[in-house]
PDB file of C-alpha atoms in Angstrom:
ATOM      1  CA  MET A   6     -12.730  41.569   7.536  1.00  0.00           C
ATOM      2  CA  PRO A   7     -13.277  38.080   8.989  1.00  0.00           C
ATOM      3  CA  PHE A   8     -10.299  36.244  10.392  1.00  0.00           C
ATOM      4  CA  HIS A   9      -8.918  33.499   8.131  1.00  0.00           C
ATOM      5  CA  HIS A  10      -7.042  30.547   9.552  1.00  0.00           C
ATOM      6  CA  CYS A  11      -4.932  28.004   7.681  1.00  0.00           C
ATOM      7  CA  HIS A  12      -6.405  24.828   9.239  1.00  0.00           C
ATOM      8  CA  ARG A  13      -9.520  23.795   7.353  1.00  0.00           C
ATOM      9  CA  ASP A  14      -9.937  20.450   9.097  1.00  0.00           C
ATOM     10  CA  PRO A  15     -10.714  19.785  12.771  1.00  0.00           C
ATOM     11  CA  LEU A  16      -7.877  18.564  14.915  1.00  0.00           C
ATOM     12  CA  PRO A  17      -7.424  14.805  14.310  1.00  0.00           C
ATOM     13  CA  GLN A  18      -8.609  12.724  17.232  1.00  0.00           C
ATOM     14  CA  PRO A  19      -6.068  10.427  18.898  1.00  0.00           C
ATOM     15  CA  GLY A  20      -6.252   6.724  18.101  1.00  0.00           C
ATOM     16  CA  LEU A  21      -7.372   4.835  15.035  1.00  0.00           C
ATOM     17  CA  THR A  22      -9.859   6.277  12.558  1.00  0.00           C
ATOM     18  CA  PRO A  23     -13.074   4.288  11.897  1.00  0.00           C
ATOM     19  CA  GLU A  24     -11.595   2.949   8.653  1.00  0.00           C
ATOM     20  CA  ARG A  25      -8.442   1.787  10.388  1.00  0.00           C
ATOM     21  CA  LEU A  26     -10.438   0.298  13.263  1.00  0.00           C
ATOM     22  CA  GLN A  27     -12.345  -1.792  10.747  1.00  0.00           C
ATOM     23  CA  ALA A  28      -9.084  -2.804   9.101  1.00  0.00           C
ATOM     24  CA  GLN A  29      -7.682  -3.747  12.503  1.00  0.00           C
ATOM     25  CA  ARG A  30     -10.694  -5.932  13.297  1.00  0.00           C
ATOM     26  CA  GLN A  31     -10.483  -7.719   9.951  1.00  0.00           C
ATOM     27  CA  LEU A  32      -6.752  -8.311  10.274  1.00  0.00           C
ATOM     28  CA  CYS A  33      -7.261  -9.724  13.780  1.00  0.00           C
ATOM     29  CA  ALA A  34      -9.977 -12.045  12.461  1.00  0.00           C
ATOM     30  CA  ALA A  35      -7.712 -13.184   9.621  1.00  0.00           C
ATOM     31  CA  CYS A  36      -4.867 -13.829  12.088  1.00  0.00           C
ATOM     32  CA  ALA A  37      -7.188 -15.914  14.268  1.00  0.00           C
ATOM     33  CA  VAL A  38      -8.330 -18.002  11.287  1.00  0.00           C
ATOM     34  CA  CYS A  39      -4.739 -18.557  10.165  1.00  0.00           C
ATOM     35  CA  CYS A  40      -3.725 -19.600  13.679  1.00  0.00           C
ATOM     36  CA  VAL A  41      -6.561 -22.152  13.864  1.00  0.00           C
ATOM     37  CA  PHE A  42      -5.618 -23.669  10.508  1.00  0.00           C
ATOM     38  CA  MET A  43      -1.937 -23.594  11.425  1.00  0.00           C
ATOM     39  CA  ALA A  44      -2.586 -25.502  14.667  1.00  0.00           C
ATOM     40  CA  GLY A  45      -4.662 -28.031  12.750  1.00  0.00           C
ATOM     41  CA  GLU A  46      -1.904 -28.496  10.177  1.00  0.00           C
ATOM     42  CA  VAL A  47       0.754 -28.976  12.846  1.00  0.00           C
ATOM     43  CA  VAL A  48      -1.323 -31.654  14.578  1.00  0.00           C
ATOM     44  CA  GLY A  49      -2.417 -33.274  11.328  1.00  0.00           C
ATOM     45  CA  GLY A  50       1.061 -33.200   9.843  1.00  0.00           C
ATOM     46  CA  TYR A  51       2.521 -34.790  12.969  1.00  0.00           C
ATOM     47  CA  LEU A  52      -0.097 -37.544  13.075  1.00  0.00           C
ATOM     48  CA  ALA A  53       0.183 -38.224   9.332  1.00  0.00           C
ATOM     49  CA  HIS A  54       3.983 -37.896   9.330  1.00  0.00           C
ATOM     50  CA  SER A  55       3.595 -35.444   6.453  1.00  0.00           C
ATOM     51  CA  LEU A  56       6.414 -32.999   5.891  1.00  0.00           C
ATOM     52  CA  ALA A  57       4.318 -31.263   3.225  1.00  0.00           C
ATOM     53  CA  ILE A  58       1.579 -30.310   5.671  1.00  0.00           C
ATOM     54  CA  MET A  59       4.112 -29.214   8.276  1.00  0.00           C
ATOM     55  CA  THR A  60       5.759 -27.042   5.648  1.00  0.00           C
ATOM     56  CA  ASP A  61       2.432 -25.458   4.797  1.00  0.00           C
ATOM     57  CA  ALA A  62       1.935 -24.764   8.510  1.00  0.00           C
ATOM     58  CA  ALA A  63       5.226 -22.866   8.473  1.00  0.00           C
ATOM     59  CA  HIS A  64       3.897 -20.954   5.460  1.00  0.00           C
ATOM     60  CA  LEU A  65       0.828 -19.974   7.467  1.00  0.00           C
ATOM     61  CA  LEU A  66       3.123 -18.805  10.247  1.00  0.00           C
ATOM     62  CA  ALA A  67       4.733 -16.429   7.741  1.00  0.00           C
ATOM     63  CA  ASP A  68       1.258 -15.145   6.846  1.00  0.00           C
ATOM     64  CA  VAL A  69       0.490 -14.485  10.507  1.00  0.00           C
ATOM     65  CA  GLY A  70       3.770 -12.606  10.842  1.00  0.00           C
ATOM     66  CA  SER A  71       2.880 -10.472   7.814  1.00  0.00           C
ATOM     67  CA  MET A  72      -0.516  -9.605   9.278  1.00  0.00           C
ATOM     68  CA  MET A  73       1.016  -8.808  12.668  1.00  0.00           C
ATOM     69  CA  ALA A  74       3.396  -6.434  10.895  1.00  0.00           C
ATOM     70  CA  SER A  75       0.383  -4.744   9.283  1.00  0.00           C
ATOM     71  CA  LEU A  76      -1.316  -4.423  12.667  1.00  0.00           C
ATOM     72  CA  PHE A  77       1.832  -2.925  14.155  1.00  0.00           C
ATOM     73  CA  SER A  78       2.078  -0.416  11.305  1.00  0.00           C
ATOM     74  CA  LEU A  79      -1.561   0.585  11.895  1.00  0.00           C
ATOM     75  CA  TRP A  80      -0.819   1.254  15.555  1.00  0.00           C
ATOM     76  CA  LEU A  81       2.410   3.079  14.767  1.00  0.00           C
ATOM     77  CA  SER A  82       0.674   5.369  12.260  1.00  0.00           C
ATOM     78  CA  THR A  83      -1.503   6.806  15.070  1.00  0.00           C
ATOM     79  CA  ARG A  84       1.464   8.217  16.995  1.00  0.00           C
ATOM     80  CA  PRO A  85       1.453  12.022  17.048  1.00  0.00           C
ATOM     81  CA  ALA A  86       3.963  14.218  15.249  1.00  0.00           C
ATOM     82  CA  THR A  87       7.143  15.208  17.084  1.00  0.00           C
ATOM     83  CA  ARG A  88       9.977  17.635  16.435  1.00  0.00           C
ATOM     84  CA  THR A  89      11.899  14.771  14.845  1.00  0.00           C
ATOM     85  CA  MET A  90       8.981  13.157  12.966  1.00  0.00           C
ATOM     86  CA  THR A  91       7.197  16.365  12.010  1.00  0.00           C
ATOM     87  CA  PHE A  92       4.693  14.608   9.717  1.00  0.00           C
ATOM     88  CA  GLY A  93       3.967  11.920  12.286  1.00  0.00           C
ATOM     89  CA  TRP A  94       4.275   8.215  11.557  1.00  0.00           C
ATOM     90  CA  HIS A  95       1.851   7.909   8.650  1.00  0.00           C
ATOM     91  CA  ARG A  96       4.366   6.255   6.357  1.00  0.00           C
ATOM     92  CA  SER A  97       4.745   3.295   8.696  1.00  0.00           C
ATOM     93  CA  GLU A  98       1.611   2.043   6.947  1.00  0.00           C
ATOM     94  CA  THR A  99       3.446   2.138   3.620  1.00  0.00           C
ATOM     95  CA  LEU A 100       6.544   0.478   5.061  1.00  0.00           C
ATOM     96  CA  GLY A 101       4.352  -2.294   6.485  1.00  0.00           C
ATOM     97  CA  ALA A 102       2.896  -2.835   3.028  1.00  0.00           C
ATOM     98  CA  LEU A 103       6.383  -3.040   1.538  1.00  0.00           C
ATOM     99  CA  ALA A 104       7.428  -5.601   4.157  1.00  0.00           C
ATOM    100  CA  SER A 105       4.364  -7.727   3.351  1.00  0.00           C
ATOM    101  CA  VAL A 106       5.081  -7.639  -0.381  1.00  0.00           C
ATOM    102  CA  VAL A 107       8.751  -8.508   0.171  1.00  0.00           C
ATOM    103  CA  SER A 108       7.795 -11.456   2.382  1.00  0.00           C
ATOM    104  CA  LEU A 109       5.511 -12.781  -0.369  1.00  0.00           C
ATOM    105  CA  TRP A 110       8.360 -12.474  -2.865  1.00  0.00           C
ATOM    106  CA  MET A 111      10.650 -14.362  -0.485  1.00  0.00           C
ATOM    107  CA  VAL A 112       8.159 -17.197  -0.004  1.00  0.00           C
ATOM    108  CA  THR A 113       7.543 -17.364  -3.755  1.00  0.00           C
ATOM    109  CA  GLY A 114      11.292 -17.362  -4.378  1.00  0.00           C
ATOM    110  CA  ILE A 115      11.659 -20.380  -2.094  1.00  0.00           C
ATOM    111  CA  LEU A 116       8.912 -22.172  -4.024  1.00  0.00           C
ATOM    112  CA  LEU A 117      10.589 -21.361  -7.356  1.00  0.00           C
ATOM    113  CA  MET A 118      13.910 -22.657  -6.054  1.00  0.00           C
ATOM    114  CA  ALA A 119      12.145 -25.830  -4.992  1.00  0.00           C
ATOM    115  CA  PHE A 120      10.786 -26.124  -8.526  1.00  0.00           C
ATOM    116  CA  VAL A 121      14.290 -25.823  -9.989  1.00  0.00           C
ATOM    117  CA  LEU A 122      15.695 -28.370  -7.546  1.00  0.00           C
ATOM    118  CA  HIS A 123      12.836 -30.730  -8.259  1.00  0.00           C
ATOM    119  CA  GLN A 124      13.545 -30.558 -11.981  1.00  0.00           C
ATOM    120  CA  ALA A 125      17.301 -31.032 -11.503  1.00  0.00           C
ATOM    121  CA  GLY A 126      17.284 -33.767  -8.880  1.00  0.00           C
ATOM    122  CA  PRO A 127      16.156 -37.404  -9.010  1.00  0.00           C
ATOM    123  CA  SER A 128      12.471 -38.174  -8.784  1.00  0.00           C
ATOM    124  CA  HIS A 129      11.257 -38.631  -5.254  1.00  0.00           C
ATOM    125  CA  SER A 130       7.723 -39.144  -4.064  1.00  0.00           C
ATOM    126  CA  HIS A 131       5.761 -39.948  -0.939  1.00  0.00           C
ATOM    127  CA  GLY A 132       2.705 -41.128  -2.799  1.00  0.00           C
ATOM    128  CA  SER A 133       0.064 -38.578  -3.613  1.00  0.00           C
ATOM    129  CA  ARG A 134       1.861 -35.604  -2.082  1.00  0.00           C
ATOM    130  CA  GLY A 135      -0.497 -33.024  -3.462  1.00  0.00           C
ATOM    131  CA  ALA A 136      -3.518 -34.688  -1.887  1.00  0.00           C
ATOM    132  CA  GLU A 137      -2.205 -33.660   1.504  1.00  0.00           C
ATOM    133  CA  TYR A 138      -2.744 -29.990   0.656  1.00  0.00           C
ATOM    134  CA  ALA A 139      -5.927 -27.998   0.807  1.00  0.00           C
ATOM    135  CA  PRO A 140      -6.739 -24.333   0.116  1.00  0.00           C
ATOM    136  CA  LEU A 141      -6.340 -23.360   3.741  1.00  0.00           C
ATOM    137  CA  GLU A 142      -6.155 -19.600   3.367  1.00  0.00           C
ATOM    138  CA  GLU A 143      -9.637 -18.823   2.132  1.00  0.00           C
ATOM    139  CA  GLY A 144     -10.200 -17.516   5.671  1.00  0.00           C
ATOM    140  CA  PRO A 145     -12.446 -14.483   6.072  1.00  0.00           C
ATOM    141  CA  GLU A 146     -14.759 -13.942   3.122  1.00  0.00           C
ATOM    142  CA  GLU A 147     -15.434 -10.298   3.936  1.00  0.00           C
ATOM    143  CA  PRO A 148     -13.302  -8.103   1.649  1.00  0.00           C
ATOM    144  CA  LEU A 149     -10.633  -5.986   3.264  1.00  0.00           C
ATOM    145  CA  PRO A 150     -10.713  -2.203   2.806  1.00  0.00           C
ATOM    146  CA  LEU A 151      -8.198  -1.755   0.028  1.00  0.00           C
ATOM    147  CA  GLY A 152      -7.708   1.954   0.668  1.00  0.00           C
ATOM    148  CA  ASN A 153      -5.251   1.144   3.443  1.00  0.00           C
ATOM    149  CA  THR A 154      -1.897   0.200   1.946  1.00  0.00           C
ATOM    150  CA  SER A 155      -0.747  -2.242   4.609  1.00  0.00           C
ATOM    151  CA  VAL A 156      -4.128  -3.977   4.705  1.00  0.00           C
ATOM    152  CA  ARG A 157      -4.188  -4.263   0.929  1.00  0.00           C
ATOM    153  CA  ALA A 158      -0.685  -5.732   0.958  1.00  0.00           C
ATOM    154  CA  ALA A 159      -1.732  -8.308   3.566  1.00  0.00           C
ATOM    155  CA  PHE A 160      -4.783  -9.125   1.445  1.00  0.00           C
ATOM    156  CA  VAL A 161      -2.605  -9.592  -1.652  1.00  0.00           C
ATOM    157  CA  HIS A 162      -0.248 -11.796   0.380  1.00  0.00           C
ATOM    158  CA  VAL A 163      -3.074 -14.112   1.423  1.00  0.00           C
ATOM    159  CA  LEU A 164      -4.515 -14.028  -2.095  1.00  0.00           C
ATOM    160  CA  GLY A 165      -1.156 -15.131  -3.505  1.00  0.00           C
ATOM    161  CA  ASP A 166      -0.985 -17.978  -0.999  1.00  0.00           C
ATOM    162  CA  LEU A 167      -4.521 -18.990  -1.942  1.00  0.00           C
ATOM    163  CA  LEU A 168      -3.578 -19.131  -5.627  1.00  0.00           C
ATOM    164  CA  GLN A 169      -0.602 -21.332  -4.831  1.00  0.00           C
ATOM    165  CA  SER A 170      -2.721 -23.622  -2.639  1.00  0.00           C
ATOM    166  CA  LEU A 171      -5.360 -23.918  -5.349  1.00  0.00           C
ATOM    167  CA  GLY A 172      -2.643 -24.855  -7.822  1.00  0.00           C
ATOM    168  CA  VAL A 173      -1.333 -27.567  -5.502  1.00  0.00           C
ATOM    169  CA  LEU A 174      -4.872 -28.839  -4.922  1.00  0.00           C
ATOM    170  CA  ALA A 175      -5.539 -29.054  -8.659  1.00  0.00           C
ATOM    171  CA  ALA A 176      -2.248 -30.873  -9.188  1.00  0.00           C
ATOM    172  CA  SER A 177      -3.011 -33.307  -6.356  1.00  0.00           C
ATOM    173  CA  ILE A 178      -6.356 -34.216  -7.914  1.00  0.00           C
ATOM    174  CA  LEU A 179      -4.673 -34.818 -11.269  1.00  0.00           C
ATOM    175  CA  ILE A 180      -1.924 -36.925  -9.676  1.00  0.00           C
ATOM    176  CA  TYR A 181      -4.499 -38.920  -7.707  1.00  0.00           C
ATOM    177  CA  PHE A 182      -6.305 -40.016 -10.856  1.00  0.00           C
ATOM    178  CA  LYS A 183      -3.246 -39.982 -13.159  1.00  0.00           C
ATOM    179  CA  PRO A 184      -0.160 -40.945 -11.101  1.00  0.00           C
ATOM    180  CA  GLN A 185       2.049 -40.732 -14.181  1.00  0.00           C
ATOM    181  CA  TYR A 186       1.622 -36.941 -14.204  1.00  0.00           C
ATOM    182  CA  LYS A 187       3.682 -36.306 -11.073  1.00  0.00           C
ATOM    183  CA  ALA A 188       5.373 -33.347 -12.758  1.00  0.00           C
ATOM    184  CA  ALA A 189       2.074 -31.436 -12.487  1.00  0.00           C
ATOM    185  CA  ASP A 190       2.848 -30.637  -8.831  1.00  0.00           C
ATOM    186  CA  PRO A 191       6.016 -28.548  -9.373  1.00  0.00           C
ATOM    187  CA  ILE A 192       4.664 -27.122 -12.633  1.00  0.00           C
ATOM    188  CA  SER A 193       1.495 -25.860 -10.944  1.00  0.00           C
ATOM    189  CA  THR A 194       3.563 -24.413  -8.111  1.00  0.00           C
ATOM    190  CA  PHE A 195       5.700 -22.559 -10.651  1.00  0.00           C
ATOM    191  CA  LEU A 196       2.763 -21.198 -12.657  1.00  0.00           C
ATOM    192  CA  PHE A 197       0.708 -20.071  -9.682  1.00  0.00           C
ATOM    193  CA  SER A 198       3.788 -18.532  -8.061  1.00  0.00           C
ATOM    194  CA  ILE A 199       4.193 -16.370 -11.160  1.00  0.00           C
ATOM    195  CA  CYS A 200       0.529 -15.332 -10.806  1.00  0.00           C
ATOM    196  CA  ALA A 201       1.130 -14.494  -7.138  1.00  0.00           C
ATOM    197  CA  LEU A 202       4.088 -12.307  -8.045  1.00  0.00           C
ATOM    198  CA  GLY A 203       1.992 -10.507 -10.650  1.00  0.00           C
ATOM    199  CA  SER A 204      -0.699  -9.779  -8.061  1.00  0.00           C
ATOM    200  CA  THR A 205       1.801  -7.749  -6.024  1.00  0.00           C
ATOM    201  CA  ALA A 206       2.550  -5.350  -8.893  1.00  0.00           C
ATOM    202  CA  PRO A 207      -0.233  -2.776  -8.182  1.00  0.00           C
ATOM    203  CA  THR A 208       0.558  -2.651  -4.462  1.00  0.00           C
ATOM    204  CA  LEU A 209       4.298  -2.409  -5.084  1.00  0.00           C
ATOM    205  CA  ARG A 210       3.702   0.385  -7.616  1.00  0.00           C
ATOM    206  CA  ASP A 211       1.660   2.388  -5.100  1.00  0.00           C
ATOM    207  CA  VAL A 212       4.200   1.811  -2.318  1.00  0.00           C
ATOM    208  CA  LEU A 213       7.081   3.002  -4.487  1.00  0.00           C
ATOM    209  CA  ARG A 214       5.039   6.014  -5.623  1.00  0.00           C
ATOM    210  CA  VAL A 215       4.505   7.056  -2.005  1.00  0.00           C
ATOM    211  CA  LEU A 216       8.095   6.424  -0.938  1.00  0.00           C
ATOM    212  CA  MET A 217       9.445   8.326  -3.963  1.00  0.00           C
ATOM    213  CA  GLU A 218       7.116  11.237  -3.098  1.00  0.00           C
ATOM    214  CA  GLY A 219       5.321  11.070  -6.424  1.00  0.00           C
ATOM    215  CA  THR A 220       2.139  12.977  -7.220  1.00  0.00           C
ATOM    216  CA  PRO A 221      -0.853  11.294  -5.538  1.00  0.00           C
ATOM    217  CA  ARG A 222      -2.742   8.877  -7.708  1.00  0.00           C
ATOM    218  CA  ASN A 223      -5.856  10.396  -9.340  1.00  0.00           C
ATOM    219  CA  VAL A 224      -4.511  13.914  -8.669  1.00  0.00           C
ATOM    220  CA  GLY A 225      -3.044  15.721 -11.665  1.00  0.00           C
ATOM    221  CA  PHE A 226      -0.445  18.464 -11.593  1.00  0.00           C
ATOM    222  CA  GLU A 227      -2.271  20.640 -14.140  1.00  0.00           C
ATOM    223  CA  PRO A 228      -5.699  20.599 -12.410  1.00  0.00           C
ATOM    224  CA  VAL A 229      -4.115  21.612  -9.095  1.00  0.00           C
ATOM    225  CA  ARG A 230      -2.131  24.384 -10.783  1.00  0.00           C
ATOM    226  CA  ASP A 231      -5.218  25.671 -12.624  1.00  0.00           C
ATOM    227  CA  THR A 232      -7.227  25.622  -9.402  1.00  0.00           C
ATOM    228  CA  LEU A 233      -4.643  27.780  -7.653  1.00  0.00           C
ATOM    229  CA  LEU A 234      -4.488  30.172 -10.616  1.00  0.00           C
ATOM    230  CA  SER A 235      -8.281  30.517 -10.537  1.00  0.00           C
ATOM    231  CA  VAL A 236      -8.175  32.008  -7.035  1.00  0.00           C
ATOM    232  CA  PRO A 237      -8.957  35.760  -7.281  1.00  0.00           C
ATOM    233  CA  GLY A 238      -5.761  37.788  -6.997  1.00  0.00           C
ATOM    234  CA  VAL A 239      -3.329  35.017  -7.964  1.00  0.00           C
ATOM    235  CA  ARG A 240      -1.196  35.924 -11.006  1.00  0.00           C
ATOM    236  CA  ALA A 241       1.225  32.993 -11.033  1.00  0.00           C
ATOM    237  CA  THR A 242       2.257  29.922  -9.092  1.00  0.00           C
ATOM    238  CA  HIS A 243       5.576  28.121  -8.835  1.00  0.00           C
ATOM    239  CA  GLU A 244       7.405  25.632  -6.618  1.00  0.00           C
ATOM    240  CA  LEU A 245       4.279  23.460  -6.728  1.00  0.00           C
ATOM    241  CA  HIS A 246       4.922  20.105  -5.062  1.00  0.00           C
ATOM    242  CA  LEU A 247       2.385  17.308  -4.573  1.00  0.00           C
ATOM    243  CA  TRP A 248       3.083  14.111  -2.634  1.00  0.00           C
ATOM    244  CA  SER A 249       1.555  11.594  -0.231  1.00  0.00           C
ATOM    245  CA  LEU A 250       2.310  10.160   3.169  1.00  0.00           C
ATOM    246  CA  THR A 251      -0.182   7.333   2.539  1.00  0.00           C
ATOM    247  CA  LEU A 252      -2.627   6.574  -0.259  1.00  0.00           C
ATOM    248  CA  THR A 253      -5.227   8.744   1.494  1.00  0.00           C
ATOM    249  CA  TYR A 254      -3.058  11.434   3.136  1.00  0.00           C
ATOM    250  CA  HIS A 255      -2.100  13.944   0.429  1.00  0.00           C
ATOM    251  CA  VAL A 256       0.138  16.980   0.916  1.00  0.00           C
ATOM    252  CA  ALA A 257       0.704  20.071  -1.240  1.00  0.00           C
ATOM    253  CA  SER A 258       3.013  23.062  -1.116  1.00  0.00           C
ATOM    254  CA  ALA A 259       3.346  26.015  -3.488  1.00  0.00           C
ATOM    255  CA  HIS A 260       4.295  29.666  -3.883  1.00  0.00           C
ATOM    256  CA  LEU A 261       1.453  31.977  -4.913  1.00  0.00           C
ATOM    257  CA  ALA A 262       2.373  35.248  -6.619  1.00  0.00           C
ATOM    258  CA  ILE A 263      -0.476  37.717  -6.101  1.00  0.00           C
ATOM    259  CA  ASP A 264      -1.406  41.224  -7.213  1.00  0.00           C
ATOM    260  CA  SER A 265      -0.394  44.100  -4.996  1.00  0.00           C
ATOM    261  CA  ALA A 266      -4.061  44.901  -4.337  1.00  0.00           C
ATOM    262  CA  ALA A 267      -5.002  41.349  -3.297  1.00  0.00           C
ATOM    263  CA  ASP A 268      -5.563  40.416   0.329  1.00  0.00           C
ATOM    264  CA  PRO A 269      -2.926  37.777   1.237  1.00  0.00           C
ATOM    265  CA  GLU A 270      -5.045  36.313   4.037  1.00  0.00           C
ATOM    266  CA  ALA A 271      -8.094  35.955   1.797  1.00  0.00           C
ATOM    267  CA  VAL A 272      -6.012  34.383  -0.994  1.00  0.00           C
ATOM    268  CA  LEU A 273      -4.429  31.924   1.439  1.00  0.00           C
ATOM    269  CA  ALA A 274      -7.779  30.907   2.910  1.00  0.00           C
ATOM    270  CA  GLU A 275      -9.473  30.486  -0.472  1.00  0.00           C
ATOM    271  CA  ALA A 276      -6.585  28.527  -2.019  1.00  0.00           C
ATOM    272  CA  THR A 277      -6.349  26.200   0.976  1.00  0.00           C
ATOM    273  CA  SER A 278     -10.102  25.649   0.945  1.00  0.00           C
ATOM    274  CA  ARG A 279     -10.134  24.765  -2.766  1.00  0.00           C
ATOM    275  CA  LEU A 280      -7.257  22.324  -2.432  1.00  0.00           C
ATOM    276  CA  HIS A 281      -9.054  20.552   0.386  1.00  0.00           C
ATOM    277  CA  SER A 282     -12.549  20.499  -1.114  1.00  0.00           C
ATOM    278  CA  ARG A 283     -11.614  19.623  -4.709  1.00  0.00           C
ATOM    279  CA  PHE A 284      -8.667  17.286  -4.235  1.00  0.00           C
ATOM    280  CA  GLY A 285      -8.847  16.163  -0.612  1.00  0.00           C
ATOM    281  CA  PHE A 286      -5.424  17.405   0.443  1.00  0.00           C
ATOM    282  CA  SER A 287      -4.936  16.765   4.143  1.00  0.00           C
ATOM    283  CA  SER A 288      -2.168  19.354   4.490  1.00  0.00           C
ATOM    284  CA  SER A 289      -1.362  22.407   2.359  1.00  0.00           C
ATOM    285  CA  THR A 290       1.537  24.796   2.840  1.00  0.00           C
ATOM    286  CA  LEU A 291       1.213  27.911   0.673  1.00  0.00           C
ATOM    287  CA  GLN A 292       3.606  30.857   0.556  1.00  0.00           C
ATOM    288  CA  VAL A 293       2.027  34.113  -0.615  1.00  0.00           C
ATOM    289  CA  GLU A 294       4.290  36.708  -2.242  1.00  0.00           C
ATOM    290  CA  GLN A 295       3.973  39.766  -4.448  1.00  0.00           C
ATOM    291  CA  TYR A 296       4.030  39.126  -8.184  1.00  0.00           C
ATOM    292  CA  GLN A 297       7.129  40.390  -9.987  1.00  0.00           C
ATOM    293  CA  PRO A 298       7.394  40.592 -13.830  1.00  0.00           C
ATOM    294  CA  GLU A 299      10.795  38.894 -13.798  1.00  0.00           C
ATOM    295  CA  MET A 300       9.170  35.718 -12.469  1.00  0.00           C
ATOM    296  CA  ALA A 301       8.164  34.868 -16.050  1.00  0.00           C
ATOM    297  CA  GLN A 302      11.859  34.472 -17.024  1.00  0.00           C
ATOM    298  CA  CYS A 303      13.021  32.829 -13.802  1.00  0.00           C
ATOM    299  CA  LEU A 304      14.296  29.292 -14.413  1.00  0.00           C
ATOM    300  CA  ARG A 305      13.395  28.161 -10.902  1.00  0.00           C
ATOM    301  CA  CYS A 306       9.823  29.391 -11.346  1.00  0.00           C
ATOM    302  CA  ARG A 307       9.219  27.252 -14.414  1.00  0.00           C
ATOM    303  CA  GLU A 308       7.023  24.198 -14.250  1.00  0.00           C
ATOM    304  CA  PRO A 309       8.663  20.769 -14.231  1.00  0.00           C
ATOM    305  CA  PRO A 310       8.597  18.838 -17.533  1.00  0.00           C
ATOM    306  CA  GLN A 311       6.312  15.919 -18.233  1.00  0.00           C
ATOM    307  CA  ALA A 312       7.506  12.572 -16.880  1.00  0.00           C
TER     308      ALA A 312
END
């Protein structure tokens, strides 16, 4: 009988994967573009004595900080597993995405507070304020790989800033031609801030799903269960758990109850192979045990209810 081993994949190579290397290059390019625009805004705001442009430069600084956090999370995710961090540091990518989303919410919250204060306080204007803005964060036109959570969060952050800048630009054009519509500036900021918050919903949903150890997206509980039951010799399965460390690193564990005549090593190898080939699980931990009739009445062996 051939020897079966539990590791179906080759040993991961140290360092960043090709996908993450590409993400790193694109984030570095985006940081460079933001820094150039930020320097230009600081100089231009100082020469024009424009607090609005200086404020937008500070906003760009927050964007650079968010991207640097994403780069740090990419580097941290390559650290090997230890006896303390037995799964490695893969979830640093997810935490970086959460930090980026939270920073966007904070910036948007500041803009919404400014809208409230503007509506409550006396009118104050420095001429055509909105004309001093421009959509500065259109940056790199090459799309970011959205499979990486932290990169996608950084992309959504910049996209939200772009929406807000476009709103300010549209308001500035309106105010330039129709000075009596000065309220368009805070109103556009409010509306586009709401759009920016809505754009974070898919990323936030995926981040929470990973952190709460939910079933990986596009992987169903029933198909995985049926695949394990289709392995020759498997009579029943229980304690089936499916979760993710990142959006692309899926993990599974289960107990397989087999016939007394089945070969445990062959069942383990076949089940592991099917989980990897059909669902892309990066790690599978399967416990093989003899089937007992009382398992059918065991409360702990029952499947979890539908969500």
